[in-house]
Amino acid sequence: MDSKFDLVVIGAGPGGYTAAIKAADLGMNVAVIEKDNVGGTCLNRGCIPTKTLIHSTELLNELKNCENIGINVDRVTFDIKKIHERKDEVVGRLRLGIEGLFKSRGISLFRGTAKILSANRIEIWQETENIEINTDKILIATGSKPIRPLIPGIDLKGVITSDELLEMNETLPKSLTIIGGGVIGVEFATIYNALGCEVTIIEAMDRILPTMDKEISQNLTMILKKRGIIINTSARVEKIVKEETLSIQYNHKEKDCTVNAQVVLVAIGRKANIDSLFAENFSVEMQKNAIVVNNKFETSVKGIYAVGDVIAGGIQLAHAASAQGINAVLMMNGKKPQFDLNMVPSCIYTSPEISSVGITQEEAKGSEVNVKCGKFSTLSNGRSMISSQERGFVKTVFDHDSKVLLGAQMMCANATDMISEFTTAIINKLTYENLSAVIRPHPTYNENISEAIENSFGVSIHTISKK
């Protein structure tokens, strides 16, 4: 195996492995260093395993409610061990796929922990030996890890992060309290509620999903509460005490409260995974323990680049990291970047799904942008009725004068698939006329898009007239 490379990528997550493949396709001699399994957090401890569990629980809910559509099932049960086995099978197959892509391109894969000694030298700590390799360029893509806040009792047994919760594949807690009502928190709340677990969410901000459109937060709150999930917002955890179960003591609107649970999930966010990455006498510029990069993703040290969750001010999304990795490799080879990183869609896999891209109506008001907004309730959509979907909506935000689309928010079935149409429209500065000219087939969820677009300018066919 070579010890001198054109590019060494540290981390085989979405940002790292896509960058490595693109670099190899451009003719670079590439190595990847990964201390764990290829695929990173997304494949092994995030996107893929959680979405596999969500798929299982959605089917479970459909079976429990199938009498409503004329199908009788005498007894619906589930096997938590087999649900997790299915999750592990999906993860394993995708992991093998990435390794196969490496082999097909001659990418060298080193198993071990990387330590950057200089701009051109990396030490790899392996089980039996340490080796050094040389390289012209380095790309850091080590991802992120869960944040554990400084709360008394945070280290008690049973207080875990999403990584450990995904490993609980043979037992199901009767009660789960989730600290944090962001994306990770609400997705796990959806999963464990469907499995019959008593779920409580404690969120410090005044609403769950505080970075999303306010109406999305309000609507999801109503749906989750209807399913029996207890949600406490504007609440701060003071400490966790071990009694017969775990006792979570928190302050809710100036009132001291307590909730007991078998398991506590800490889901307040993630931070850059850069511990011990650099030698003692060598580093790059940092900002709040994350790596500072320029518009080419190059750090303060020439020849060292970084993408994904490790960079300061970045978006912690797998598809954003992948796009950054590919753009970085293209630019380091003197080519134009492929992706427009100004418009990254966000997706949440609750039921109904949530997706968003561009600006919201609230953000437009804050920036004094004059906009025309449209909204359509999916309760009026034929396909949504057929599939017994819960309440949802599609919202659009257009520039008032140019009629160019500026943003869209969706909370409905298949929202995470359909958001790409809006992303394409925003990047290409498509107008109301461009988008309203499209015939979307019937009956489909996509018809909601047509109605929301038309409603922005008051001509939606399936909206009751205000005249």
PDB file of C-alpha atoms in Angstrom, residues 105-281:
ATOM      1  CA  ARG A 105     -11.582   3.253  -7.681  1.00  0.00           C
ATOM      2  CA  GLY A 106      -8.402   2.106  -5.994  1.00  0.00           C
ATOM      3  CA  ILE A 107      -8.947   4.225  -2.885  1.00  0.00           C
ATOM      4  CA  SER A 108      -6.744   3.088   0.026  1.00  0.00           C
ATOM      5  CA  LEU A 109      -8.706   2.649   3.271  1.00  0.00           C
ATOM      6  CA  PHE A 110      -6.736   2.875   6.519  1.00  0.00           C
ATOM      7  CA  ARG A 111      -8.435   1.686   9.711  1.00  0.00           C
ATOM      8  CA  GLY A 112      -7.284   3.754  12.651  1.00  0.00           C
ATOM      9  CA  THR A 113      -7.225   7.155  14.345  1.00  0.00           C
ATOM     10  CA  ALA A 114      -5.581  10.009  12.482  1.00  0.00           C
ATOM     11  CA  LYS A 115      -3.331  12.667  13.986  1.00  0.00           C
ATOM     12  CA  ILE A 116      -2.219  15.497  11.708  1.00  0.00           C
ATOM     13  CA  LEU A 117       1.479  16.189  12.282  1.00  0.00           C
ATOM     14  CA  SER A 118       1.921  18.846   9.582  1.00  0.00           C
ATOM     15  CA  ALA A 119       0.350  20.016   6.320  1.00  0.00           C
ATOM     16  CA  ASN A 120       1.784  16.954   4.588  1.00  0.00           C
ATOM     17  CA  ARG A 121       2.179  14.275   7.259  1.00  0.00           C
ATOM     18  CA  ILE A 122      -0.381  12.177   9.129  1.00  0.00           C
ATOM     19  CA  GLU A 123       0.161   9.566  11.798  1.00  0.00           C
ATOM     20  CA  ILE A 124      -2.361   6.697  11.956  1.00  0.00           C
ATOM     21  CA  TRP A 125      -2.847   4.939  15.274  1.00  0.00           C
ATOM     22  CA  GLN A 126      -3.856   1.346  14.639  1.00  0.00           C
ATOM     23  CA  GLU A 127      -4.438  -1.597  16.963  1.00  0.00           C
ATOM     24  CA  THR A 128      -1.034  -3.184  16.472  1.00  0.00           C
ATOM     25  CA  GLU A 129       1.145  -0.337  15.187  1.00  0.00           C
ATOM     26  CA  ASN A 130       1.362   3.334  14.324  1.00  0.00           C
ATOM     27  CA  ILE A 131       2.244   4.346  10.773  1.00  0.00           C
ATOM     28  CA  GLU A 132       2.931   7.617   9.005  1.00  0.00           C
ATOM     29  CA  ILE A 133       1.792   8.621   5.522  1.00  0.00           C
ATOM     30  CA  ASN A 134       2.612  11.648   3.387  1.00  0.00           C
ATOM     31  CA  THR A 135       0.218  13.624   1.233  1.00  0.00           C
ATOM     32  CA  ASP A 136      -0.025  16.753  -0.869  1.00  0.00           C
ATOM     33  CA  LYS A 137      -3.451  17.691   0.525  1.00  0.00           C
ATOM     34  CA  ILE A 138      -5.594  16.794   3.539  1.00  0.00           C
ATOM     35  CA  LEU A 139      -9.382  16.956   3.801  1.00  0.00           C
ATOM     36  CA  ILE A 140     -10.828  16.835   7.329  1.00  0.00           C
ATOM     37  CA  ALA A 141     -14.300  15.310   7.441  1.00  0.00           C
ATOM     38  CA  THR A 142     -14.466  13.874  10.938  1.00  0.00           C
ATOM     39  CA  GLY A 143     -18.078  14.866  11.542  1.00  0.00           C
ATOM     40  CA  SER A 144     -19.646  15.565  14.919  1.00  0.00           C
ATOM     41  CA  LYS A 145     -20.589  13.921  18.185  1.00  0.00           C
ATOM     42  CA  PRO A 146     -23.446  14.475  20.653  1.00  0.00           C
ATOM     43  CA  ILE A 147     -23.177  17.301  23.167  1.00  0.00           C
ATOM     44  CA  ARG A 148     -23.485  16.329  26.831  1.00  0.00           C
ATOM     45  CA  PRO A 149     -24.398  19.448  28.849  1.00  0.00           C
ATOM     46  CA  LEU A 150     -22.933  20.176  32.280  1.00  0.00           C
ATOM     47  CA  ILE A 151     -25.998  19.073  34.256  1.00  0.00           C
ATOM     48  CA  PRO A 152     -25.642  17.313  37.636  1.00  0.00           C
ATOM     49  CA  GLY A 153     -26.412  13.624  37.084  1.00  0.00           C
ATOM     50  CA  ILE A 154     -25.665  13.695  33.340  1.00  0.00           C
ATOM     51  CA  ASP A 155     -23.262  10.754  33.771  1.00  0.00           C
ATOM     52  CA  LEU A 156     -25.748   8.487  35.549  1.00  0.00           C
ATOM     53  CA  LYS A 157     -26.475   5.080  34.072  1.00  0.00           C
ATOM     54  CA  GLY A 158     -29.482   5.365  31.776  1.00  0.00           C
ATOM     55  CA  VAL A 159     -28.720   8.954  30.713  1.00  0.00           C
ATOM     56  CA  ILE A 160     -27.652   8.415  27.124  1.00  0.00           C
ATOM     57  CA  THR A 161     -27.184  10.048  23.725  1.00  0.00           C
ATOM     58  CA  SER A 162     -28.731   9.011  20.423  1.00  0.00           C
ATOM     59  CA  ASP A 163     -25.672   6.815  19.745  1.00  0.00           C
ATOM     60  CA  GLU A 164     -26.379   4.615  22.777  1.00  0.00           C
ATOM     61  CA  LEU A 165     -30.149   4.619  22.241  1.00  0.00           C
ATOM     62  CA  LEU A 166     -29.705   3.111  18.783  1.00  0.00           C
ATOM     63  CA  GLU A 167     -27.680   0.307  20.369  1.00  0.00           C
ATOM     64  CA  MET A 168     -30.509  -0.662  22.742  1.00  0.00           C
ATOM     65  CA  ASN A 169     -31.674  -3.377  20.380  1.00  0.00           C
ATOM     66  CA  GLU A 170     -33.133  -5.963  22.751  1.00  0.00           C
ATOM     67  CA  THR A 171     -34.967  -3.951  25.398  1.00  0.00           C
ATOM     68  CA  LEU A 172     -37.607  -1.249  25.144  1.00  0.00           C
ATOM     69  CA  PRO A 173     -37.876   1.292  27.973  1.00  0.00           C
ATOM     70  CA  LYS A 174     -41.333   1.840  29.404  1.00  0.00           C
ATOM     71  CA  SER A 175     -40.647   5.547  29.771  1.00  0.00           C
ATOM     72  CA  LEU A 176     -38.309   7.927  27.944  1.00  0.00           C
ATOM     73  CA  THR A 177     -37.624  11.586  28.710  1.00  0.00           C
ATOM     74  CA  ILE A 178     -35.923  13.536  25.938  1.00  0.00           C
ATOM     75  CA  ILE A 179     -33.896  16.637  26.763  1.00  0.00           C
ATOM     76  CA  GLY A 180     -34.131  18.712  23.607  1.00  0.00           C
ATOM     77  CA  GLY A 181     -36.997  19.258  21.179  1.00  0.00           C
ATOM     78  CA  GLY A 182     -34.959  19.681  18.019  1.00  0.00           C
ATOM     79  CA  VAL A 183     -34.789  17.349  15.028  1.00  0.00           C
ATOM     80  CA  ILE A 184     -33.153  14.448  16.901  1.00  0.00           C
ATOM     81  CA  GLY A 185     -35.531  14.776  19.825  1.00  0.00           C
ATOM     82  CA  VAL A 186     -38.800  14.827  17.870  1.00  0.00           C
ATOM     83  CA  GLU A 187     -37.736  11.964  15.585  1.00  0.00           C
ATOM     84  CA  PHE A 188     -36.925   9.688  18.535  1.00  0.00           C
ATOM     85  CA  ALA A 189     -40.116  10.817  20.284  1.00  0.00           C
ATOM     86  CA  THR A 190     -42.075   9.689  17.217  1.00  0.00           C
ATOM     87  CA  ILE A 191     -40.326   6.297  17.142  1.00  0.00           C
ATOM     88  CA  TYR A 192     -40.673   5.387  20.819  1.00  0.00           C
ATOM     89  CA  ASN A 193     -44.196   6.726  21.153  1.00  0.00           C
ATOM     90  CA  ALA A 194     -45.262   4.423  18.309  1.00  0.00           C
ATOM     91  CA  LEU A 195     -43.647   1.501  20.163  1.00  0.00           C
ATOM     92  CA  GLY A 196     -45.803   2.200  23.223  1.00  0.00           C
ATOM     93  CA  CYS A 197     -43.248   4.054  25.324  1.00  0.00           C
ATOM     94  CA  GLU A 198     -44.302   6.947  27.587  1.00  0.00           C
ATOM     95  CA  VAL A 199     -42.448   9.911  26.079  1.00  0.00           C
ATOM     96  CA  THR A 200     -41.791  13.353  27.540  1.00  0.00           C
ATOM     97  CA  ILE A 201     -39.928  16.158  25.750  1.00  0.00           C
ATOM     98  CA  ILE A 202     -38.230  18.966  27.702  1.00  0.00           C
ATOM     99  CA  GLU A 203     -37.212  21.904  25.492  1.00  0.00           C
ATOM    100  CA  ALA A 204     -35.508  25.086  26.717  1.00  0.00           C
ATOM    101  CA  MET A 205     -36.879  27.281  23.915  1.00  0.00           C
ATOM    102  CA  ASP A 206     -40.499  28.411  23.688  1.00  0.00           C
ATOM    103  CA  ARG A 207     -41.366  25.742  21.095  1.00  0.00           C
ATOM    104  CA  ILE A 208     -40.070  22.497  19.663  1.00  0.00           C
ATOM    105  CA  LEU A 209     -38.170  22.749  16.380  1.00  0.00           C
ATOM    106  CA  PRO A 210     -37.326  26.374  17.253  1.00  0.00           C
ATOM    107  CA  THR A 211     -35.339  26.975  14.052  1.00  0.00           C
ATOM    108  CA  MET A 212     -38.199  25.917  11.769  1.00  0.00           C
ATOM    109  CA  ASP A 213     -41.268  27.820  10.560  1.00  0.00           C
ATOM    110  CA  LYS A 214     -43.407  28.660  13.597  1.00  0.00           C
ATOM    111  CA  GLU A 215     -46.554  27.080  12.178  1.00  0.00           C
ATOM    112  CA  ILE A 216     -44.680  23.817  11.593  1.00  0.00           C
ATOM    113  CA  SER A 217     -43.676  23.777  15.263  1.00  0.00           C
ATOM    114  CA  GLN A 218     -47.207  24.512  16.417  1.00  0.00           C
ATOM    115  CA  ASN A 219     -48.770  21.915  14.142  1.00  0.00           C
ATOM    116  CA  LEU A 220     -46.318  19.182  15.129  1.00  0.00           C
ATOM    117  CA  THR A 221     -46.862  19.989  18.804  1.00  0.00           C
ATOM    118  CA  MET A 222     -50.612  19.431  18.387  1.00  0.00           C
ATOM    119  CA  ILE A 223     -50.068  16.133  16.562  1.00  0.00           C
ATOM    120  CA  LEU A 224     -47.542  14.765  19.072  1.00  0.00           C
ATOM    121  CA  LYS A 225     -49.702  15.748  22.049  1.00  0.00           C
ATOM    122  CA  LYS A 226     -52.687  14.043  20.411  1.00  0.00           C
ATOM    123  CA  ARG A 227     -50.593  10.868  20.294  1.00  0.00           C
ATOM    124  CA  GLY A 228     -49.881  11.119  24.004  1.00  0.00           C
ATOM    125  CA  ILE A 229     -46.422  12.693  24.006  1.00  0.00           C
ATOM    126  CA  ILE A 230     -45.942  15.206  26.832  1.00  0.00           C
ATOM    127  CA  ILE A 231     -44.188  18.381  25.687  1.00  0.00           C
ATOM    128  CA  ASN A 232     -42.762  20.970  28.062  1.00  0.00           C
ATOM    129  CA  THR A 233     -41.285  24.066  26.386  1.00  0.00           C
ATOM    130  CA  SER A 234     -39.553  27.029  28.040  1.00  0.00           C
ATOM    131  CA  ALA A 235     -38.186  24.432  30.450  1.00  0.00           C
ATOM    132  CA  ARG A 236     -34.614  23.959  31.678  1.00  0.00           C
ATOM    133  CA  VAL A 237     -33.303  20.771  33.272  1.00  0.00           C
ATOM    134  CA  GLU A 238     -31.650  21.506  36.636  1.00  0.00           C
ATOM    135  CA  LYS A 239     -30.412  18.032  37.570  1.00  0.00           C
ATOM    136  CA  ILE A 240     -30.995  14.295  37.214  1.00  0.00           C
ATOM    137  CA  VAL A 241     -31.224  12.053  40.279  1.00  0.00           C
ATOM    138  CA  LYS A 242     -31.144   8.252  40.442  1.00  0.00           C
ATOM    139  CA  GLU A 243     -34.030   6.851  42.474  1.00  0.00           C
ATOM    140  CA  GLU A 244     -36.072   3.759  41.544  1.00  0.00           C
ATOM    141  CA  THR A 245     -35.954   5.297  38.099  1.00  0.00           C
ATOM    142  CA  LEU A 246     -34.274   8.464  36.854  1.00  0.00           C
ATOM    143  CA  SER A 247     -35.786  11.642  38.263  1.00  0.00           C
ATOM    144  CA  ILE A 248     -35.416  14.644  35.956  1.00  0.00           C
ATOM    145  CA  GLN A 249     -35.854  17.899  37.830  1.00  0.00           C
ATOM    146  CA  TYR A 250     -36.521  20.957  35.688  1.00  0.00           C
ATOM    147  CA  ASN A 251     -37.770  24.508  35.880  1.00  0.00           C
ATOM    148  CA  HIS A 252     -40.864  25.199  33.766  1.00  0.00           C
ATOM    149  CA  LYS A 253     -41.978  28.819  33.593  1.00  0.00           C
ATOM    150  CA  GLU A 254     -40.533  29.606  37.056  1.00  0.00           C
ATOM    151  CA  LYS A 255     -42.047  26.451  38.555  1.00  0.00           C
ATOM    152  CA  ASP A 256     -40.028  23.470  39.796  1.00  0.00           C
ATOM    153  CA  CYS A 257     -41.179  20.230  38.176  1.00  0.00           C
ATOM    154  CA  THR A 258     -40.136  16.569  38.119  1.00  0.00           C
ATOM    155  CA  VAL A 259     -40.633  13.721  35.668  1.00  0.00           C
ATOM    156  CA  ASN A 260     -39.466  10.126  36.140  1.00  0.00           C
ATOM    157  CA  ALA A 261     -38.189   7.887  33.354  1.00  0.00           C
ATOM    158  CA  GLN A 262     -36.284   4.660  32.842  1.00  0.00           C
ATOM    159  CA  VAL A 263     -34.127   6.262  30.177  1.00  0.00           C
ATOM    160  CA  VAL A 264     -33.119   9.875  29.529  1.00  0.00           C
ATOM    161  CA  LEU A 265     -32.078  10.829  26.004  1.00  0.00           C
ATOM    162  CA  VAL A 266     -29.813  13.886  25.771  1.00  0.00           C
ATOM    163  CA  ALA A 267     -30.520  15.450  22.374  1.00  0.00           C
ATOM    164  CA  ILE A 268     -29.514  19.098  22.597  1.00  0.00           C
ATOM    165  CA  GLY A 269     -27.265  19.082  19.540  1.00  0.00           C
ATOM    166  CA  ARG A 270     -23.879  17.990  18.239  1.00  0.00           C
ATOM    167  CA  LYS A 271     -20.368  19.452  18.196  1.00  0.00           C
ATOM    168  CA  ALA A 272     -17.333  19.107  15.956  1.00  0.00           C
ATOM    169  CA  ASN A 273     -15.462  15.846  16.431  1.00  0.00           C
ATOM    170  CA  ILE A 274     -11.862  17.067  16.473  1.00  0.00           C
ATOM    171  CA  ASP A 275     -10.493  15.727  19.786  1.00  0.00           C
ATOM    172  CA  SER A 276      -6.806  14.753  19.454  1.00  0.00           C
ATOM    173  CA  LEU A 277      -6.898  15.413  15.702  1.00  0.00           C
ATOM    174  CA  PHE A 278      -3.841  17.669  15.684  1.00  0.00           C
ATOM    175  CA  ALA A 279      -0.352  17.171  17.093  1.00  0.00           C
ATOM    176  CA  GLU A 280       0.495  19.307  20.132  1.00  0.00           C
ATOM    177  CA  ASN A 281       2.636  21.746  18.155  1.00  0.00           C
TER     178      ASN A 281
END
